[in-house]
mmCIF file of C-alpha atoms in Angstrom:
data_model
loop_
_atom_site.group_PDB
_atom_site.id
_atom_site.type_symbol
_atom_site.label_atom_id
_atom_site.label_comp_id
_atom_site.label_asym_id
_atom_site.label_seq_id
_atom_site.Cartn_x
_atom_site.Cartn_y
_atom_site.Cartn_z
ATOM 1 C CA UNK A 1 -96.658 -76.704 128.143
ATOM 2 C CA UNK A 2 -94.658 -73.706 129.598
ATOM 3 C CA UNK A 3 -92.706 -71.185 128.079
ATOM 4 C CA UNK A 4 -89.218 -72.292 128.788
ATOM 5 C CA UNK A 5 -89.962 -75.323 127.600
ATOM 6 C CA UNK A 6 -90.889 -74.320 124.270
ATOM 7 C CA UNK A 7 -87.652 -72.113 124.415
ATOM 8 C CA UNK A 8 -85.539 -74.853 124.866
ATOM 9 C CA UNK A 9 -87.274 -76.873 121.986
ATOM 10 C CA UNK A 10 -86.791 -74.105 119.463
ATOM 11 C CA UNK A 11 -83.020 -73.847 120.308
ATOM 12 C CA UNK A 12 -82.700 -77.671 119.920
ATOM 13 C CA UNK A 13 -84.244 -77.526 116.350
ATOM 14 C CA UNK A 14 -81.876 -74.542 115.244
ATOM 15 C CA UNK A 15 -78.741 -76.615 116.209
ATOM 16 C CA UNK A 16 -80.128 -79.588 114.050
ATOM 17 C CA UNK A 17 -80.904 -77.512 111.267
ATOM 18 C CA UNK A 18 -77.655 -75.779 111.469
ATOM 19 C CA UNK A 19 -75.785 -79.299 111.754
ATOM 20 C CA UNK A 20 -77.524 -80.260 108.738
ATOM 21 C CA UNK A 21 -76.540 -77.324 106.756
ATOM 22 C CA UNK A 22 -72.732 -77.670 107.306
ATOM 23 C CA UNK A 23 -72.751 -81.237 106.516
ATOM 24 C CA UNK A 24 -74.652 -80.454 103.197
ATOM 25 C CA UNK A 25 -71.961 -77.990 102.565
ATOM 26 C CA UNK A 26 -68.952 -80.030 103.320
ATOM 27 C CA UNK A 27 -70.498 -82.513 100.240
ATOM 28 C CA UNK A 28 -70.217 -79.826 97.780
ATOM 29 C CA UNK A 29 -66.822 -78.602 96.196
ATOM 30 C CA UNK A 30 -66.023 -75.079 96.627
ATOM 31 C CA UNK A 31 -66.110 -72.811 93.757
ATOM 32 C CA UNK A 32 -62.271 -72.735 93.193
ATOM 33 C CA UNK A 33 -61.856 -76.361 93.718
ATOM 34 C CA UNK A 34 -65.148 -77.067 90.743
ATOM 35 C CA UNK A 35 -62.953 -74.234 88.627
ATOM 36 C CA UNK A 36 -59.757 -76.439 88.846
ATOM 37 C CA UNK A 37 -61.427 -79.557 88.234
ATOM 38 C CA UNK A 38 -62.810 -78.363 85.018
ATOM 39 C CA UNK A 39 -59.772 -76.873 83.768
ATOM 40 C CA UNK A 40 -57.601 -79.895 84.217
ATOM 41 C CA UNK A 41 -60.274 -82.343 82.721
ATOM 42 C CA UNK A 42 -60.326 -80.477 79.690
ATOM 43 C CA UNK A 43 -56.573 -79.798 79.090
ATOM 44 C CA UNK A 44 -54.992 -82.608 77.043
ATOM 45 C CA UNK A 45 -52.150 -84.123 78.520
ATOM 46 C CA UNK A 46 -49.028 -83.233 77.508
ATOM 47 C CA UNK A 47 -47.091 -84.748 75.169
ATOM 48 C CA UNK A 48 -43.848 -86.859 74.979
ATOM 49 C CA UNK A 49 -40.264 -86.230 74.548
ATOM 50 C CA UNK A 50 -40.473 -88.555 71.458
ATOM 51 C CA UNK A 51 -43.313 -87.064 70.431
ATOM 52 C CA UNK A 52 -42.507 -83.372 70.045
ATOM 53 C CA UNK A 53 -41.798 -81.615 67.074
ATOM 54 C CA UNK A 54 -39.660 -79.433 69.175
ATOM 55 C CA UNK A 55 -37.662 -82.165 70.980
ATOM 56 C CA UNK A 56 -33.801 -83.147 70.517
ATOM 57 C CA UNK A 57 -34.787 -86.240 69.236
ATOM 58 C CA UNK A 58 -37.065 -85.123 66.666
ATOM 59 C CA UNK A 59 -34.725 -82.259 65.373
ATOM 60 C CA UNK A 60 -32.016 -85.242 64.981
ATOM 61 C CA UNK A 61 -34.157 -87.341 63.075
ATOM 62 C CA UNK A 62 -35.371 -84.766 60.895
ATOM 63 C CA UNK A 63 -31.223 -83.834 60.571
ATOM 64 C CA UNK A 64 -30.198 -87.408 59.640
ATOM 65 C CA UNK A 65 -33.095 -87.640 56.967
ATOM 66 C CA UNK A 66 -32.048 -84.481 55.154
ATOM 67 C CA UNK A 67 -28.520 -85.305 54.580
ATOM 68 C CA UNK A 68 -29.614 -89.128 53.236
ATOM 69 C CA UNK A 69 -31.251 -87.054 50.844
ATOM 70 C CA UNK A 70 -28.594 -85.282 49.871
ATOM 71 C CA UNK A 71 -25.691 -87.031 50.256
ATOM 72 C CA UNK A 72 -24.231 -88.589 46.653
ATOM 73 C CA UNK A 73 -24.603 -92.396 46.258
ATOM 74 C CA UNK A 74 -22.087 -94.464 45.131
ATOM 75 C CA UNK A 75 -18.039 -94.196 45.524
ATOM 76 C CA UNK A 76 -16.254 -91.854 42.767
ATOM 77 C CA UNK A 77 -15.293 -94.459 40.177
ATOM 78 C CA UNK A 78 -11.740 -95.649 40.079
ATOM 79 C CA UNK A 79 -8.947 -95.432 37.651
ATOM 80 C CA UNK A 80 -8.622 -98.566 35.732
ATOM 81 C CA UNK A 81 -4.943 -98.280 36.601
ATOM 82 C CA UNK A 82 -3.657 -98.986 32.591
ATOM 83 C CA UNK A 83 -0.800 -97.394 31.268
ATOM 84 C CA UNK A 84 -1.631 -94.000 29.498
ATOM 85 C CA UNK A 85 -0.960 -93.986 25.814
ATOM 86 C CA UNK A 86 1.294 -91.731 24.560
ATOM 87 C CA UNK A 87 -0.340 -88.820 22.863
ATOM 88 C CA UNK A 88 0.579 -87.823 19.304
ATOM 89 C CA UNK A 89 2.226 -84.213 19.523
ATOM 90 C CA UNK A 90 5.817 -82.452 18.859
ATOM 91 C CA UNK A 91 7.364 -85.070 21.120
ATOM 92 C CA UNK A 92 5.667 -87.875 20.390
ATOM 93 C CA UNK A 93 5.091 -89.563 16.653
ATOM 94 C CA UNK A 94 1.496 -90.680 16.634
ATOM 95 C CA UNK A 95 1.933 -92.940 19.520
ATOM 96 C CA UNK A 96 4.738 -94.737 18.697
ATOM 97 C CA UNK A 97 6.461 -94.170 22.447
ATOM 98 C CA UNK A 98 9.227 -92.414 20.171
ATOM 99 C CA UNK A 99 9.726 -88.670 19.443
ATOM 100 C CA UNK A 100 9.111 -87.256 16.344
ATOM 101 C CA UNK A 101 11.468 -86.732 13.318
ATOM 102 C CA UNK A 102 12.112 -83.000 12.788
ATOM 103 C CA UNK A 103 13.303 -81.731 9.445
ATOM 104 C CA UNK A 104 17.183 -81.415 11.246
ATOM 105 C CA UNK A 105 17.012 -85.231 11.754
ATOM 106 C CA UNK A 106 15.932 -85.805 7.775
ATOM 107 C CA UNK A 107 17.427 -85.519 4.810
ATOM 108 C CA UNK A 108 14.989 -85.372 1.663
ATOM 109 C CA UNK A 109 14.897 -86.147 -1.893
ATOM 110 C CA UNK A 110 12.353 -86.710 -4.976
ATOM 111 C CA UNK A 111 13.112 -88.237 -8.162
ATOM 112 C CA UNK A 112 11.383 -88.780 -11.122
ATOM 113 C CA UNK A 113 9.500 -92.408 -11.674
ATOM 114 C CA UNK A 114 8.763 -91.772 -15.293
ATOM 115 C CA UNK A 115 10.934 -92.627 -18.393
ATOM 116 C CA UNK A 116 13.097 -89.632 -19.813
ATOM 117 C CA UNK A 117 11.683 -87.599 -22.007
ATOM 118 C CA UNK A 118 8.257 -87.860 -20.522
ATOM 119 C CA UNK A 119 6.048 -85.420 -18.648
ATOM 120 C CA UNK A 120 7.064 -85.606 -14.801
ATOM 121 C CA UNK A 121 3.910 -86.798 -13.218
ATOM 122 C CA UNK A 122 5.158 -89.649 -10.769
ATOM 123 C CA UNK A 123 7.528 -88.627 -8.337
ATOM 124 C CA UNK A 124 8.936 -90.906 -4.973
ATOM 125 C CA UNK A 125 9.930 -88.621 -1.825
ATOM 126 C CA UNK A 126 12.298 -90.038 0.112
ATOM 127 C CA UNK A 127 13.467 -89.216 4.052
ATOM 128 C CA UNK A 128 16.664 -90.462 5.891
ATOM 129 C CA UNK A 129 17.038 -90.100 9.173
ATOM 130 C CA UNK A 130 20.464 -88.595 9.473
ATOM 131 C CA UNK A 131 20.293 -88.280 12.996
ATOM 132 C CA UNK A 132 21.778 -89.968 15.867
ATOM 133 C CA UNK A 133 18.587 -91.647 17.446
ATOM 134 C CA UNK A 134 15.166 -93.551 16.406
ATOM 135 C CA UNK A 135 12.375 -90.944 15.191
ATOM 136 C CA UNK A 136 9.130 -91.276 13.937
ATOM 137 C CA UNK A 137 7.100 -90.524 11.310
ATOM 138 C CA UNK A 138 3.245 -89.688 11.513
ATOM 139 C CA UNK A 139 0.659 -89.136 8.832
ATOM 140 C CA UNK A 140 1.694 -87.931 5.525
ATOM 141 C CA UNK A 141 4.209 -85.451 4.057
ATOM 142 C CA UNK A 142 1.808 -81.775 4.060
ATOM 143 C CA UNK A 143 2.477 -80.073 0.476
ATOM 144 C CA UNK A 144 0.801 -76.796 -0.061
ATOM 145 C CA UNK A 145 1.687 -74.495 -2.476
ATOM 146 C CA UNK A 146 1.891 -70.317 -1.588
ATOM 147 C CA UNK A 147 -1.867 -69.337 -2.680
ATOM 148 C CA UNK A 148 -3.129 -72.649 -3.182
ATOM 149 C CA UNK A 149 -6.857 -72.872 -1.861
ATOM 150 C CA UNK A 150 -5.799 -76.079 -0.303
ATOM 151 C CA UNK A 151 -3.273 -78.650 0.719
ATOM 152 C CA UNK A 152 -2.399 -81.761 -2.150
ATOM 153 C CA UNK A 153 -5.030 -84.531 -1.045
ATOM 154 C CA UNK A 154 -4.196 -87.599 0.557
ATOM 155 C CA UNK A 155 -4.290 -90.943 -0.716
ATOM 156 C CA UNK A 156 -6.399 -92.387 2.495
ATOM 157 C CA UNK A 157 -6.085 -96.573 1.411
ATOM 158 C CA UNK A 158 -2.064 -95.895 1.559
ATOM 159 C CA UNK A 159 -2.851 -95.154 5.143
ATOM 160 C CA UNK A 160 -0.653 -97.312 7.413
ATOM 161 C CA UNK A 161 0.926 -97.537 11.098
ATOM 162 C CA UNK A 162 3.110 -94.734 12.076
ATOM 163 C CA UNK A 163 6.730 -95.204 10.228
ATOM 164 C CA UNK A 164 9.958 -95.460 13.012
ATOM 165 C CA UNK A 165 13.359 -94.730 11.566
ATOM 166 C CA UNK A 166 16.661 -95.983 13.580
ATOM 167 C CA UNK A 167 19.993 -93.860 12.197
ATOM 168 C CA UNK A 168 20.209 -94.753 8.446
ATOM 169 C CA UNK A 169 16.766 -95.925 7.895
ATOM 170 C CA UNK A 170 14.757 -94.789 5.239
ATOM 171 C CA UNK A 171 10.737 -93.793 4.606
ATOM 172 C CA UNK A 172 9.004 -93.029 1.467
ATOM 173 C CA UNK A 173 5.729 -91.354 0.168
ATOM 174 C CA UNK A 174 4.391 -91.378 -3.705
ATOM 175 C CA UNK A 175 3.523 -88.280 -5.328
ATOM 176 C CA UNK A 176 0.952 -87.884 -8.521
ATOM 177 C CA UNK A 177 1.847 -84.407 -9.672
ATOM 178 C CA UNK A 178 -0.873 -83.817 -12.118
ATOM 179 C CA UNK A 179 -4.530 -85.629 -13.289
ATOM 180 C CA UNK A 180 -7.353 -83.187 -13.126
ATOM 181 C CA UNK A 181 -5.530 -80.728 -15.198
ATOM 182 C CA UNK A 182 -6.983 -77.480 -13.563
ATOM 183 C CA UNK A 183 -5.040 -75.002 -11.674
ATOM 184 C CA UNK A 184 -2.033 -75.769 -12.951
ATOM 185 C CA UNK A 185 1.178 -74.831 -11.115
ATOM 186 C CA UNK A 186 4.872 -75.020 -12.423
ATOM 187 C CA UNK A 187 7.766 -75.170 -9.958
ATOM 188 C CA UNK A 188 10.364 -76.512 -8.988
ATOM 189 C CA UNK A 189 10.663 -76.676 -5.618
ATOM 190 C CA UNK A 190 8.235 -78.472 -3.463
ATOM 191 C CA UNK A 191 7.412 -77.325 0.273
ATOM 192 C CA UNK A 192 7.101 -80.256 2.385
ATOM 193 C CA UNK A 193 5.533 -80.176 5.973
ATOM 194 C CA UNK A 194 6.228 -82.830 8.512
ATOM 195 C CA UNK A 195 3.316 -83.415 11.059
ATOM 196 C CA UNK A 196 4.716 -82.190 13.084
ATOM 197 C CA UNK A 197 8.232 -81.311 12.993
ATOM 198 C CA UNK A 198 8.582 -78.184 11.210
ATOM 199 C CA UNK A 199 8.733 -78.056 7.151
ATOM 200 C CA UNK A 200 11.466 -77.755 4.621
ATOM 201 C CA UNK A 201 11.869 -77.118 0.893
ATOM 202 C CA UNK A 202 12.880 -80.091 -1.255
ATOM 203 C CA UNK A 203 14.500 -79.780 -4.542
ATOM 204 C CA UNK A 204 12.624 -81.364 -7.675
ATOM 205 C CA UNK A 205 13.728 -83.092 -10.219
ATOM 206 C CA UNK A 206 13.427 -80.074 -12.875
ATOM 207 C CA UNK A 207 10.051 -78.138 -13.421
ATOM 208 C CA UNK A 208 6.958 -79.915 -12.617
ATOM 209 C CA UNK A 209 3.579 -79.362 -13.463
ATOM 210 C CA UNK A 210 0.863 -79.257 -10.533
ATOM 211 C CA UNK A 211 -2.978 -79.415 -10.968
ATOM 212 C CA UNK A 212 -5.673 -79.784 -8.845
ATOM 213 C CA UNK A 213 -5.517 -83.763 -9.275
ATOM 214 C CA UNK A 214 -2.306 -83.945 -7.309
ATOM 215 C CA UNK A 215 -2.295 -86.743 -4.716
ATOM 216 C CA UNK A 216 0.357 -88.474 -1.931
ATOM 217 C CA UNK A 217 0.300 -90.949 0.006
ATOM 218 C CA UNK A 218 1.043 -91.425 3.884
ATOM 219 C CA UNK A 219 4.736 -92.546 4.979
ATOM 220 C CA UNK A 220 5.586 -95.882 3.964
ATOM 221 C CA UNK A 221 8.716 -98.050 4.732
ATOM 222 C CA UNK A 222 9.116 -99.581 1.253
ATOM 223 C CA UNK A 223 9.514 -97.552 -2.038
ATOM 224 C CA UNK A 224 7.526 -100.491 -4.429
ATOM 225 C CA UNK A 225 4.465 -100.465 -1.760
ATOM 226 C CA UNK A 226 4.780 -96.250 -1.592
ATOM 227 C CA UNK A 227 4.796 -96.208 -5.647
ATOM 228 C CA UNK A 228 1.736 -99.098 -6.183
ATOM 229 C CA UNK A 229 -0.771 -96.465 -5.241
ATOM 230 C CA UNK A 230 -0.055 -94.145 -8.280
ATOM 231 C CA UNK A 231 1.562 -95.798 -11.375
ATOM 232 C CA UNK A 232 -1.447 -96.836 -12.714
ATOM 233 C CA UNK A 233 -2.787 -93.086 -12.336
#
């Protein structure tokens, strides 16, 4: 073989080898492409807007839940709508709906209920409505002497509804002056207080001896009923 033919064959072989190398290189990814593919395959997929805790929908859901938890449950209680009861006070006698009697509306008296010659122990207190309108008496006479430790005790069994007095009408309270024979107090004047309505000094039928056994009834519209609570004592 001649030298020229050998050179041609070497050149052809080199061309074939170069073509094979180029084909092999084209089939492999470049370094940059390989790096990009690796990063993409390892990165997790991005969450959707509804899954993200910072998305607008998530924030709105959280606020709604908080409002539901803090909102008071149930509507405010409604009023029954019934009429309000009048309360006892200076302008109202024990819820009767009429003005309380004041000392300026009444005349007062105290009469002896014992036989002549005997010590005065049983008294009948009488009030008369001398005013021009109806008024009410609440409770019982508040009787407390100067320097006394406590007012005269009331007989609870005599309690009844508040008394309403039209002009000219009367009410009564029975008073037992003595029964205990201790802490005796002699007087001819009885300090009487209305509840409410002020106070007044009532003249007694002579000198009367009071002690710690004294008792008084509630205001009662009938004199006989009032006296029944003390005459057996």
